[in-house]
Amino acid sequence: MGSFDKEIERRRTFAIISHPDAGKTTLTEKFLLYGGQINLAGSVKGKATARHAVSDWMEIEKERGISVTSSVLQFDYDGYCINILDTPGHQDFSEDTYRTLMAADSAVMVIDGAKGVEPQTRKLFKVCGMRGIPIFTFINKMDRDANDTFDLLDEIEKELGIATCPVNWPIGSGKNFKGVYSRFEKAVYTYEDTKKGTKEGETTVISIDDKDAVLKLIGDDAYSKLNDEIELLDGASADFDIEEVRKGKLTPVFFGSALTNFGVEVFLQNFLKMATTPLPRVSLGEEINPLSDEFSAFVFKIQANMNKAHRDRIAFMRICSGKFEADKEVKHVQGNKVMRLSQPQQIMADERKILSEAYAGDIIGVFDPGVFSIGDTVCAPKANITYEGIPTFAPEHFARVRQIDTMKRKQFIKGVSQIAQEGAIQIFQELNSGMEEIIVGVVGVLQFDVLKYRLENEYNVEIRLEPLPYEYIRWIDNKDIDVTKLTGTSDMKKVTDLKGRPLLLFVNSWSIQMTLDRNKGLMLSEFAKN
Ligand code: G4P
């Protein structure tokens, strides 16, 4: 074990997931407030006032007022060292969002109390589910009329397939929002509205046994409703079981209002107690103890030209074990090379801080001279560690891409290939056509705009994108198969990926089945098997 166990054990690394507008940015902002990172709530982002989130990087983000890329925020609170991985909140997100979840140890799911589970929550939740990481639910905007609390919990259980355990329970909502009842403390936290932008309102904590005080505060009706609900809840909801929470099978649920800063600190405090210390990752079939003396990390994201002032490429790594020291050599496993990581930095939005050390659970960005790929392992020179790769998520949108000026062929190929290497897009070629015809596949359609913008700005190449109707992609698992002989449906397209693996594109799921029926023994999968 390392001499730095305490440093690692105080780390909590998590991602916040939500559907756009549920309040992820506002909640993050309030967390930062408690960490002393900003003085006044509202200074992180205000769409309406054209101020930008600290995580906005690219011009395109500024133009649209959305976050395209994910960033990392680190701060101390109550002895903990918190790493928040920001995932883009826009509807059109990219594989980056998914990959970011690979670097987190738990997730905070923000749900709008009036909207319940929304499409993007569902998608992101699925990825968290794949990893079995703990998920904490914050039901937000209780200062506005919200859906019935039992219905909200029911929806989470049914739609997402996870048991819920309310840690607190709202007393009314909207104009009648009186606060929350803390089930563990058996006390009422009273709500008082605050002006937008101010730190927090007055909250009083009253024991539920102090009937007169509670009655006075919330009135007869709310009081008897609360008592009924508590009774019902104690009989019906899942018991709190930290083991189940850690396996991602039970989500503790909290209610509050990020905007008025109600219930946020209580949530943060409970969350920090319940969330895990940095989780071990699997290398060569074995879990590597995060407290191990040997440093190890994996690359989960690569980004080029993040900042016009620094035309560079940054590889983001999640440290999985030990301590990183900037002056020590490390081994890049896939490149089979011992090196010193160049300009290791912690990146908080566009501010960069050069780091001399970091610990398991932390995220560092290092200058990448073009040697790293997503999923690569970096470790102490003598360690024998190779982390499992990161799955390639199936793109859902496709377009044919052509450069407008044919003289710029070289820059075009370079740009498209580099952006694909970063993993922002996937590129495919028509079978046996070389780079003549390039088909781009993305997880979120916004990536098409990002591609166009970046090719123009970084590579000086204008392109035309022609949308293609495909929605499903399947890799062919059979080895030694003559793909040209496959008989599919008329809408099917045969292509190869960057690594030369054959795959098929389909317009609808029905065609997939038809193709399987027509080609006996054909094996298709949704993920590329590396
Ligand atoms: P996101 O990152 O999940 O997309 O959501 P964000 O925090 O940007 O919040 C979306 C909108 O919802 C914002 O309003 C924000 O002020 C509001 N909001 C967040 N939390 C609460 C809450 O607890 N109660 C209420 N009533 N509103 C909340 P906006 O008008 O779109 O932007 P802004 O001009 O206020 O920044």
Coordinates of C-alpha atoms and ligand atoms in Angstrom, one line a residue:
M1 CA 0.0 0.0 0.0
G2 CA 1.1 3.5 -0.6
S3 CA 2.0 6.1 1.8
F4 CA -0.6 8.3 0.2
D5 CA -3.7 6.2 1.0
K6 CA -5.3 9.1 2.8
E7 CA -5.0 11.3 -0.3
I8 CA -6.7 8.6 -2.5
E9 CA -9.3 7.7 0.1
R10 CA -10.5 11.3 0.3
R11 CA -11.2 11.5 -3.4
R12 CA -14.7 11.3 -5.0
T13 CA -14.8 11.3 -8.7
F14 CA -18.2 11.6 -10.3
A15 CA -20.2 12.7 -13.4
I16 CA -23.4 14.7 -13.3
I17 CA -25.9 13.4 -15.8
S18 CA -29.2 14.9 -16.9
H19 CA -31.4 15.9 -19.7
P20 CA -30.8 19.5 -20.9
D21 CA -32.3 22.1 -18.7
A22 CA -32.9 19.8 -15.7
G23 CA -30.4 22.0 -13.8
K24 CA -27.0 20.3 -14.0
T25 CA -25.1 23.5 -14.5
T26 CA -26.9 25.2 -11.7
L27 CA -26.3 22.3 -9.3
T28 CA -22.6 22.1 -10.3
E29 CA -22.4 25.9 -9.7
K30 CA -23.8 25.4 -6.2
F31 CA -21.3 22.6 -5.5
L32 CA -18.5 24.9 -6.5
L33 CA -19.9 27.6 -4.2
Y34 CA -19.5 25.3 -1.3
G35 CA -16.0 24.4 -2.4
G36 CA -15.2 28.1 -2.3
Q37 CA -14.5 28.1 -6.0
I38 CA -16.8 30.9 -6.9
N39 CA -18.2 33.6 -4.7
L40 CA -21.5 34.2 -6.2
A41 CA -23.9 31.7 -7.7
G42 CA -24.7 32.6 -11.2
S43 CA -21.2 33.4 -12.2
V44 CA -20.6 30.1 -13.8
K45 CA -23.2 30.4 -16.5
G46 CA -26.2 32.4 -17.5
K47 CA -27.5 31.5 -20.9
A48 CA -29.7 34.5 -21.1
T49 CA -27.0 36.9 -20.2
A50 CA -24.5 35.3 -22.6
R51 CA -22.1 34.5 -19.8
H52 CA -20.6 31.1 -20.4
A53 CA -20.2 28.0 -18.3
V54 CA -16.7 27.5 -17.1
S55 CA -16.6 24.3 -19.2
D56 CA -17.2 26.1 -22.5
W57 CA -14.2 25.7 -24.7
M58 CA -14.7 26.1 -28.3
E59 CA -16.0 29.0 -30.2
I60 CA -18.9 27.0 -31.4
E61 CA -19.9 26.5 -27.8
K62 CA -19.9 30.2 -27.2
E63 CA -21.9 30.8 -30.3
R64 CA -24.5 28.4 -29.2
G65 CA -24.2 28.8 -25.5
I66 CA -23.8 25.1 -25.0
S67 CA -21.1 22.8 -23.9
V68 CA -19.7 20.5 -26.5
T69 CA -16.8 19.1 -24.7
S70 CA -16.5 17.8 -21.2
S71 CA -14.3 19.3 -18.6
V72 CA -13.2 18.5 -15.1
L73 CA -13.6 20.5 -12.0
Q74 CA -11.6 19.8 -8.9
F75 CA -12.2 21.3 -5.4
D76 CA -12.0 20.5 -1.8
Y77 CA -14.9 20.3 0.5
D78 CA -15.1 19.1 4.1
G79 CA -11.8 17.2 3.8
Y80 CA -12.9 15.5 0.6
C81 CA -11.2 16.1 -2.8
I82 CA -14.0 16.3 -5.4
N83 CA -13.5 15.7 -9.1
I84 CA -16.6 16.5 -11.1
L85 CA -16.6 15.3 -14.7
D86 CA -18.8 17.6 -16.7
T87 CA -20.8 15.8 -19.4
P88 CA -22.3 17.9 -22.2
G89 CA -25.8 18.8 -21.4
H90 CA -27.0 19.4 -24.9
Q91 CA -29.4 17.0 -26.6
D92 CA -26.9 16.3 -29.3
F93 CA -24.0 14.8 -27.4
S94 CA -21.1 12.7 -28.6
E95 CA -19.2 9.6 -27.6
D96 CA -17.2 11.9 -25.3
T97 CA -20.2 11.9 -23.0
Y98 CA -20.2 8.2 -22.8
R99 CA -16.5 7.9 -22.4
T100 CA -16.5 10.5 -19.6
L101 CA -18.7 8.1 -17.7
M102 CA -16.0 5.5 -18.1
A103 CA -13.7 7.7 -16.0
A104 CA -16.3 8.3 -13.2
D105 CA -16.8 6.2 -10.1
S106 CA -20.4 7.4 -9.5
A107 CA -23.0 9.5 -11.1
V108 CA -25.4 12.2 -9.9
M109 CA -28.6 12.1 -11.9
V110 CA -30.5 15.4 -12.0
I111 CA -34.2 15.1 -12.8
D112 CA -36.6 18.0 -13.3
G113 CA -39.4 17.4 -10.8
A114 CA -42.0 18.5 -13.3
K115 CA -40.7 16.4 -16.2
G116 CA -39.5 13.2 -14.6
V117 CA -37.3 10.8 -16.6
E118 CA -36.4 12.3 -20.0
P119 CA -34.8 10.8 -23.1
Q120 CA -31.2 11.8 -22.4
T121 CA -31.4 10.8 -18.8
R122 CA -32.4 7.4 -20.1
K123 CA -29.5 7.1 -22.5
L124 CA -26.8 8.2 -20.0
F125 CA -28.3 6.0 -17.4
K126 CA -27.9 3.0 -19.7
V127 CA -24.2 3.7 -19.9
C128 CA -23.9 4.0 -16.1
G129 CA -25.9 0.8 -15.8
M130 CA -23.4 -1.0 -18.0
R131 CA -20.7 -0.2 -15.5
G132 CA -22.7 -0.8 -12.4
I133 CA -21.6 2.4 -10.7
P134 CA -23.6 4.0 -7.9
I135 CA -26.2 6.5 -9.0
F136 CA -27.5 9.3 -6.8
T137 CA -30.7 11.1 -7.8
F138 CA -31.4 14.8 -7.2
I139 CA -34.9 15.7 -8.1
N140 CA -34.7 19.4 -8.8
K141 CA -36.9 22.5 -9.2
M142 CA -39.2 21.7 -6.3
D143 CA -39.8 25.4 -6.0
R144 CA -41.9 24.8 -9.1
D145 CA -45.0 22.6 -9.3
A146 CA -43.7 19.1 -9.5
N147 CA -45.2 15.7 -10.3
D148 CA -46.6 13.6 -7.5
T149 CA -43.6 12.2 -5.5
F150 CA -44.7 8.6 -5.6
D151 CA -45.2 8.8 -9.4
L152 CA -41.7 10.3 -9.9
L153 CA -40.2 7.4 -7.9
D154 CA -42.3 4.9 -9.7
E155 CA -41.2 6.3 -13.1
I156 CA -37.5 6.0 -12.1
E157 CA -38.0 2.4 -11.0
K158 CA -40.0 1.4 -14.1
E159 CA -38.2 3.3 -16.8
L160 CA -34.7 2.9 -15.5
G161 CA -34.9 -0.4 -13.7
I162 CA -33.3 0.8 -10.5
A163 CA -34.8 0.6 -7.0
T164 CA -35.2 4.0 -5.2
C165 CA -34.7 5.0 -1.6
P166 CA -35.8 8.5 -0.8
V167 CA -33.4 10.0 1.7
N168 CA -35.6 13.0 2.1
W169 CA -39.2 13.7 1.1
P170 CA -40.7 16.9 -0.3
I171 CA -43.4 18.8 1.6
G172 CA -45.4 20.2 -1.3
S173 CA -44.0 21.8 -4.4
G174 CA -44.2 25.1 -6.3
K175 CA -45.9 27.9 -4.3
N176 CA -46.7 25.3 -1.6
F177 CA -43.2 24.0 -1.2
K178 CA -42.4 24.0 2.5
G179 CA -39.2 22.1 2.6
V180 CA -38.2 18.4 3.0
Y181 CA -38.5 15.8 5.6
S182 CA -35.2 14.0 6.3
R183 CA -36.1 10.4 6.9
F184 CA -32.8 9.5 8.6
E185 CA -32.8 12.5 10.8
K186 CA -36.5 12.5 11.4
A187 CA -36.5 16.2 10.9
V188 CA -38.0 18.9 8.7
Y189 CA -35.8 21.2 6.8
T190 CA -37.8 24.3 6.1
Y191 CA -37.6 26.1 2.8
E192 CA -37.4 29.8 2.3
D193 CA -37.1 31.3 -1.1
T194 CA -34.0 33.2 -1.9
K195 CA -33.4 35.8 -4.6
K196 CA -31.7 34.3 -7.6
G197 CA -28.0 34.7 -7.4
T198 CA -27.8 34.9 -3.6
K199 CA -26.1 32.2 -1.7
E200 CA -28.8 30.5 0.2
G201 CA -32.0 31.1 2.1
E202 CA -32.6 30.5 5.8
T203 CA -33.2 26.9 6.6
T204 CA -34.4 25.8 9.9
V205 CA -34.3 22.2 11.1
I206 CA -37.1 21.0 13.2
S207 CA -37.5 17.6 14.7
I208 CA -40.7 15.9 13.5
D209 CA -41.5 15.1 17.2
D210 CA -41.9 18.8 17.8
K211 CA -45.4 18.7 16.5
D212 CA -46.4 22.2 17.4
A213 CA -43.5 23.8 15.6
V214 CA -43.9 21.6 12.5
L215 CA -47.7 22.3 12.4
K216 CA -47.1 26.0 12.7
L217 CA -44.7 25.9 9.9
I218 CA -46.4 23.7 7.3
G219 CA -50.1 23.9 8.4
D220 CA -52.6 21.2 9.2
D221 CA -53.1 19.9 5.7
A222 CA -49.5 19.5 4.7
Y223 CA -48.8 18.0 8.1
S224 CA -51.4 15.2 7.8
K225 CA -50.4 14.6 4.2
L226 CA -46.8 14.3 5.2
N227 CA -47.6 11.8 8.0
D228 CA -49.6 9.7 5.6
E229 CA -46.8 9.7 3.1
I230 CA -44.2 8.8 5.6
E231 CA -46.2 5.9 6.8
L232 CA -46.8 4.7 3.2
L233 CA -43.2 5.2 2.4
D234 CA -41.8 3.3 5.3
G235 CA -44.0 0.4 4.3
A236 CA -43.4 0.6 0.5
S237 CA -39.9 1.8 -0.4
A238 CA -36.8 -0.2 -0.4
D239 CA -34.7 -0.2 2.7
F240 CA -31.5 1.8 2.6
D241 CA -28.7 -0.6 1.9
I242 CA -25.3 0.9 1.1
E243 CA -24.1 -2.3 -0.6
E244 CA -27.0 -2.1 -3.1
V245 CA -26.2 1.6 -3.7
R246 CA -22.6 0.8 -4.4
K247 CA -23.6 -1.9 -6.9
G248 CA -25.8 0.6 -8.7
K249 CA -28.9 -1.3 -7.8
L250 CA -30.5 1.2 -5.5
T251 CA -30.5 4.9 -5.9
P252 CA -30.7 7.3 -2.9
V253 CA -33.1 10.1 -3.9
F254 CA -33.0 13.7 -2.7
F255 CA -35.3 16.5 -3.4
G256 CA -34.4 20.2 -3.6
S257 CA -34.1 23.3 -5.7
A258 CA -30.7 24.1 -7.1
L259 CA -31.6 27.6 -8.2
T260 CA -32.6 28.7 -4.7
N261 CA -29.9 26.5 -3.2
F262 CA -32.3 24.4 -1.1
G263 CA -31.3 20.9 -0.3
V264 CA -28.0 21.2 -2.2
E265 CA -25.5 21.1 0.7
V266 CA -27.4 18.3 2.5
F267 CA -27.3 16.4 -0.8
L268 CA -23.6 17.0 -1.2
Q269 CA -22.8 15.9 2.4
N270 CA -24.8 12.7 2.1
F271 CA -23.5 12.0 -1.3
L272 CA -19.9 12.3 -0.2
K273 CA -20.5 9.9 2.6
M274 CA -22.3 7.3 0.5
A275 CA -20.2 7.5 -2.7
T276 CA -17.2 5.3 -3.1
T277 CA -13.5 6.1 -3.0
P278 CA -11.8 5.6 -6.3
L279 CA -12.9 2.3 -7.8
P280 CA -10.5 -0.3 -9.1
R281 CA -10.3 -1.0 -12.8
V282 CA -9.6 -4.3 -14.5
S283 CA -6.3 -5.0 -16.2
L284 CA -5.6 -8.4 -17.8
G285 CA -8.5 -9.9 -16.0
E286 CA -7.5 -8.6 -12.6
E287 CA -8.5 -5.6 -10.5
I288 CA -5.7 -3.2 -9.7
N289 CA -6.0 -1.8 -6.2
P290 CA -6.2 2.0 -6.4
L291 CA -4.0 2.2 -3.3
S292 CA -1.3 0.3 -4.9
D293 CA 2.2 1.8 -5.0
E294 CA 2.4 1.6 -8.7
F295 CA 1.0 4.5 -10.7
S296 CA -1.4 3.6 -13.6
A297 CA -3.9 5.5 -15.7
F298 CA -5.9 5.1 -18.9
V299 CA -6.7 7.6 -21.6
F300 CA -10.4 8.3 -21.9
K301 CA -10.5 11.3 -24.1
I302 CA -8.3 13.1 -26.6
Q303 CA -8.9 16.6 -27.8
A304 CA -7.0 18.7 -30.2
N305 CA -6.7 22.5 -30.6
M306 CA -8.7 23.1 -27.4
N307 CA -7.4 26.6 -27.2
K308 CA -6.4 28.7 -30.1
A309 CA -3.6 30.1 -28.1
H310 CA -2.1 26.7 -27.6
R311 CA -2.4 24.7 -30.8
D312 CA -2.1 21.4 -29.2
R313 CA -3.5 18.0 -28.5
I314 CA -4.4 17.0 -25.0
A315 CA -4.9 13.4 -23.8
F316 CA -7.1 13.2 -20.7
M317 CA -6.3 10.4 -18.3
R318 CA -8.0 8.9 -15.3
I319 CA -5.5 7.9 -12.7
C320 CA -6.5 4.4 -11.5
S321 CA -3.8 3.6 -9.0
G322 CA -1.0 5.1 -7.0
K323 CA 0.5 8.6 -7.3
F324 CA 1.5 10.5 -10.3
E325 CA 4.7 12.5 -10.1
A326 CA 5.5 14.8 -13.0
D327 CA 9.2 14.2 -12.8
K328 CA 9.0 10.4 -12.9
E329 CA 9.1 8.3 -16.1
V330 CA 6.1 6.3 -17.1
K331 CA 5.5 3.6 -19.6
H332 CA 3.0 4.1 -22.5
V333 CA 1.9 0.4 -22.7
Q334 CA 0.5 0.4 -26.3
G335 CA 3.4 2.4 -27.6
N336 CA 5.8 0.2 -25.7
K337 CA 7.8 3.3 -24.7
V338 CA 9.1 4.8 -21.5
M339 CA 8.5 8.6 -21.4
R340 CA 8.0 11.5 -19.2
L341 CA 4.5 13.0 -19.6
S342 CA 4.8 16.4 -21.0
Q343 CA 3.1 19.4 -19.3
P344 CA 0.8 17.4 -17.0
Q345 CA -2.0 19.7 -16.1
Q346 CA -5.3 20.0 -14.5
I347 CA -7.7 21.6 -16.7
M348 CA -10.5 23.6 -15.2
A349 CA -12.4 25.0 -18.2
D350 CA -9.8 27.0 -20.2
E351 CA -7.6 27.6 -17.2
R352 CA -4.7 25.3 -16.9
K353 CA -2.7 24.6 -13.9
I354 CA 0.5 22.7 -14.2
L355 CA 0.6 19.8 -11.8
S356 CA 3.5 18.2 -10.1
E357 CA 1.5 15.4 -8.5
A358 CA -1.9 13.7 -8.6
Y359 CA -3.5 10.6 -7.2
A360 CA -5.8 7.7 -8.1
G361 CA -9.2 9.2 -8.8
D362 CA -7.9 12.4 -10.4
I363 CA -8.0 13.3 -14.0
I364 CA -5.0 14.9 -15.7
G365 CA -4.5 16.3 -19.1
V366 CA -1.2 15.8 -20.8
F367 CA 0.3 17.1 -24.0
D368 CA -0.1 14.4 -26.6
P369 CA 2.4 14.5 -29.5
G370 CA 0.1 12.2 -31.4
V371 CA 1.0 8.9 -29.7
F372 CA -2.0 8.2 -27.5
S373 CA -5.2 6.5 -28.5
I374 CA -8.4 6.3 -26.5
G375 CA -8.3 3.4 -24.0
D376 CA -4.4 3.3 -23.8
T377 CA -2.7 2.6 -20.5
V378 CA 0.1 4.6 -19.0
C379 CA 1.8 3.1 -15.9
A380 CA 5.0 2.9 -13.8
P381 CA 7.8 1.6 -16.0
K382 CA 8.0 -1.7 -14.2
A383 CA 4.3 -2.3 -13.7
N384 CA 2.5 -5.0 -15.8
I385 CA -0.8 -3.3 -16.3
T386 CA -3.0 -3.0 -19.4
Y387 CA -6.5 -1.7 -18.8
E388 CA -9.4 -3.0 -20.7
G389 CA -10.2 -0.7 -23.6
I390 CA -13.2 1.6 -23.8
P391 CA -16.1 0.3 -25.9
T392 CA -16.7 2.0 -29.2
F393 CA -20.3 3.3 -29.0
A394 CA -22.4 2.7 -32.1
P395 CA -23.0 5.9 -34.1
E396 CA -26.6 6.6 -34.8
H397 CA -26.3 9.3 -37.6
F398 CA -24.4 9.0 -40.8
A399 CA -23.4 11.4 -43.6
R400 CA -21.3 11.3 -46.7
V401 CA -18.6 14.0 -46.5
R402 CA -16.9 15.7 -49.4
Q403 CA -14.4 18.5 -49.6
I404 CA -15.5 21.5 -51.7
D405 CA -12.1 22.3 -53.0
T406 CA -10.7 19.1 -54.5
M407 CA -7.2 20.6 -54.4
K408 CA -7.3 20.3 -50.6
R409 CA -7.5 16.6 -50.6
K410 CA -4.5 16.1 -48.3
Q411 CA -5.6 18.5 -45.6
F412 CA -9.1 17.1 -45.8
I413 CA -7.8 13.5 -45.2
K414 CA -5.5 14.7 -42.4
G415 CA -8.2 16.6 -40.7
V416 CA -10.9 14.0 -40.9
S417 CA -8.4 11.3 -39.8
Q418 CA -7.2 13.3 -36.8
I419 CA -10.6 14.2 -35.6
A420 CA -11.6 10.5 -36.0
Q421 CA -8.5 9.5 -34.0
E422 CA -9.7 11.7 -31.2
G423 CA -12.9 9.7 -31.2
A424 CA -15.2 12.7 -31.9
I425 CA -16.4 11.0 -35.0
Q426 CA -16.1 7.6 -36.6
I427 CA -15.2 7.3 -40.3
F428 CA -16.0 4.6 -42.7
Q429 CA -15.2 3.8 -46.2
E430 CA -17.2 2.2 -48.9
L431 CA -16.0 -1.4 -49.4
N432 CA -13.0 -1.4 -51.7
S433 CA -13.1 2.3 -52.4
G434 CA -10.1 3.6 -50.5
M435 CA -10.5 7.1 -49.1
E436 CA -12.6 8.2 -52.1
E437 CA -15.9 8.1 -50.3
I438 CA -15.9 8.9 -46.7
I439 CA -18.9 8.2 -44.5
V440 CA -18.9 9.8 -41.1
G441 CA -20.8 8.3 -38.2
V442 CA -21.6 10.2 -35.0
V443 CA -23.5 9.5 -31.8
G444 CA -25.1 13.0 -31.7
V445 CA -25.8 15.1 -34.8
L446 CA -24.2 18.1 -33.3
Q447 CA -20.9 16.4 -34.0
F448 CA -21.5 17.0 -37.7
D449 CA -21.4 20.8 -37.1
V450 CA -18.4 20.4 -34.9
L451 CA -16.6 18.5 -37.7
K452 CA -17.5 21.1 -40.3
Y453 CA -16.4 23.9 -38.0
R454 CA -13.2 22.3 -37.0
L455 CA -12.2 21.4 -40.5
E456 CA -12.7 25.0 -41.6
N457 CA -11.0 26.5 -38.6
E458 CA -8.2 24.2 -37.9
Y459 CA -7.5 22.7 -41.3
N460 CA -8.8 25.3 -43.6
V461 CA -11.0 22.9 -45.5
E462 CA -14.6 23.5 -46.4
I463 CA -16.8 20.4 -46.6
R464 CA -20.3 19.4 -47.7
L465 CA -22.2 16.9 -45.6
E466 CA -24.9 14.9 -47.2
P467 CA -27.0 13.1 -44.7
L468 CA -27.5 9.3 -45.1
P469 CA -30.6 7.5 -43.9
Y470 CA -28.8 4.8 -41.9
E471 CA -29.5 4.4 -38.3
Y472 CA -28.1 1.1 -37.4
I473 CA -24.6 -0.2 -37.6
R474 CA -23.4 -3.7 -37.1
W475 CA -19.8 -5.1 -37.0
I476 CA -19.3 -8.5 -38.5
D477 CA -17.9 -10.9 -36.0
N478 CA -17.2 -13.8 -38.4
K479 CA -13.6 -14.1 -39.2
D480 CA -12.6 -15.1 -42.8
I481 CA -15.8 -14.0 -44.4
D482 CA -16.1 -12.8 -47.9
V483 CA -18.2 -9.7 -47.3
T484 CA -18.7 -9.0 -51.0
K485 CA -20.7 -12.3 -51.1
L486 CA -23.2 -11.3 -48.4
T487 CA -26.7 -10.8 -49.6
G488 CA -28.6 -8.2 -47.7
T489 CA -31.5 -6.0 -48.2
S490 CA -31.5 -3.3 -50.9
D491 CA -31.0 -0.5 -48.3
M492 CA -28.0 -2.1 -46.7
K493 CA -24.5 -0.7 -47.1
K494 CA -21.2 -2.5 -46.8
V495 CA -18.4 -0.4 -45.3
T496 CA -15.1 -0.8 -43.4
D497 CA -13.9 1.2 -40.4
L498 CA -10.6 2.8 -39.7
K499 CA -9.1 -0.5 -38.7
G500 CA -10.3 -2.2 -41.9
R501 CA -13.0 -4.2 -40.1
P502 CA -16.0 -4.8 -42.3
L503 CA -19.4 -3.7 -41.1
L504 CA -22.9 -3.1 -42.3
L505 CA -25.2 -0.1 -42.2
F506 CA -29.0 -0.4 -42.1
V507 CA -31.9 1.9 -42.4
N508 CA -34.1 -0.1 -40.1
S509 CA -33.9 -2.9 -37.6
W510 CA -36.1 -5.1 -39.8
S511 CA -33.3 -5.2 -42.5
I512 CA -30.9 -6.5 -39.9
Q513 CA -33.0 -9.5 -39.2
M514 CA -33.6 -10.1 -42.9
T515 CA -29.9 -10.1 -43.6
L516 CA -29.2 -12.5 -40.8
D517 CA -31.9 -14.8 -42.2
R518 CA -30.4 -14.6 -45.7
N519 CA -26.8 -15.4 -44.6
K520 CA -26.7 -18.5 -42.4
G521 CA -24.0 -18.3 -39.7
L522 CA -23.5 -14.5 -40.0
M523 CA -22.8 -13.0 -36.6
L524 CA -23.3 -9.2 -36.1
S525 CA -22.7 -7.1 -33.1
E526 CA -23.5 -3.6 -32.0
F527 CA -20.0 -2.9 -30.6
A528 CA -16.6 -3.2 -32.3
K529 CA -14.7 -5.9 -30.5
N530 CA -11.1 -4.7 -30.2
Ligands
G4P1 P1 -28.7 22.2 -17.5 O1 -27.3 22.5 -17.2 O2 -29.1 20.9 -17.0 O3 -29.0 22.3 -19.0 O4 -29.6 23.2 -16.8 P2 -29.3 24.6 -16.2 O5 -28.6 24.5 -14.9 O6 -28.7 25.5 -17.2 O7 -30.8 25.1 -15.8 C1 -31.8 25.3 -16.8 C2 -32.7 26.4 -16.4 O8 -33.4 25.9 -15.3 C3 -32.1 27.7 -16.0 O9 -33.0 28.7 -16.4 C4 -32.0 27.6 -14.5 O10 -31.9 28.8 -13.9 C5 -33.3 26.8 -14.2 N1 -33.2 26.1 -12.9 C6 -32.2 25.3 -12.5 N2 -32.5 24.8 -11.3 C7 -33.7 25.3 -10.9 C8 -34.5 25.2 -9.8 O11 -34.2 24.5 -8.8 N3 -35.7 25.9 -9.8 C9 -36.1 26.7 -10.8 N4 -37.2 27.3 -10.7 N5 -35.3 26.8 -11.9 C10 -34.1 26.1 -12.0 P3 -32.8 29.6 -17.7 O12 -33.8 30.6 -17.6 O13 -32.8 28.7 -18.9 O14 -31.4 30.2 -17.6 P4 -30.8 31.3 -16.7 O15 -31.0 32.5 -17.5 O16 -31.6 31.3 -15.4 O17 -29.4 31.0 -16.5

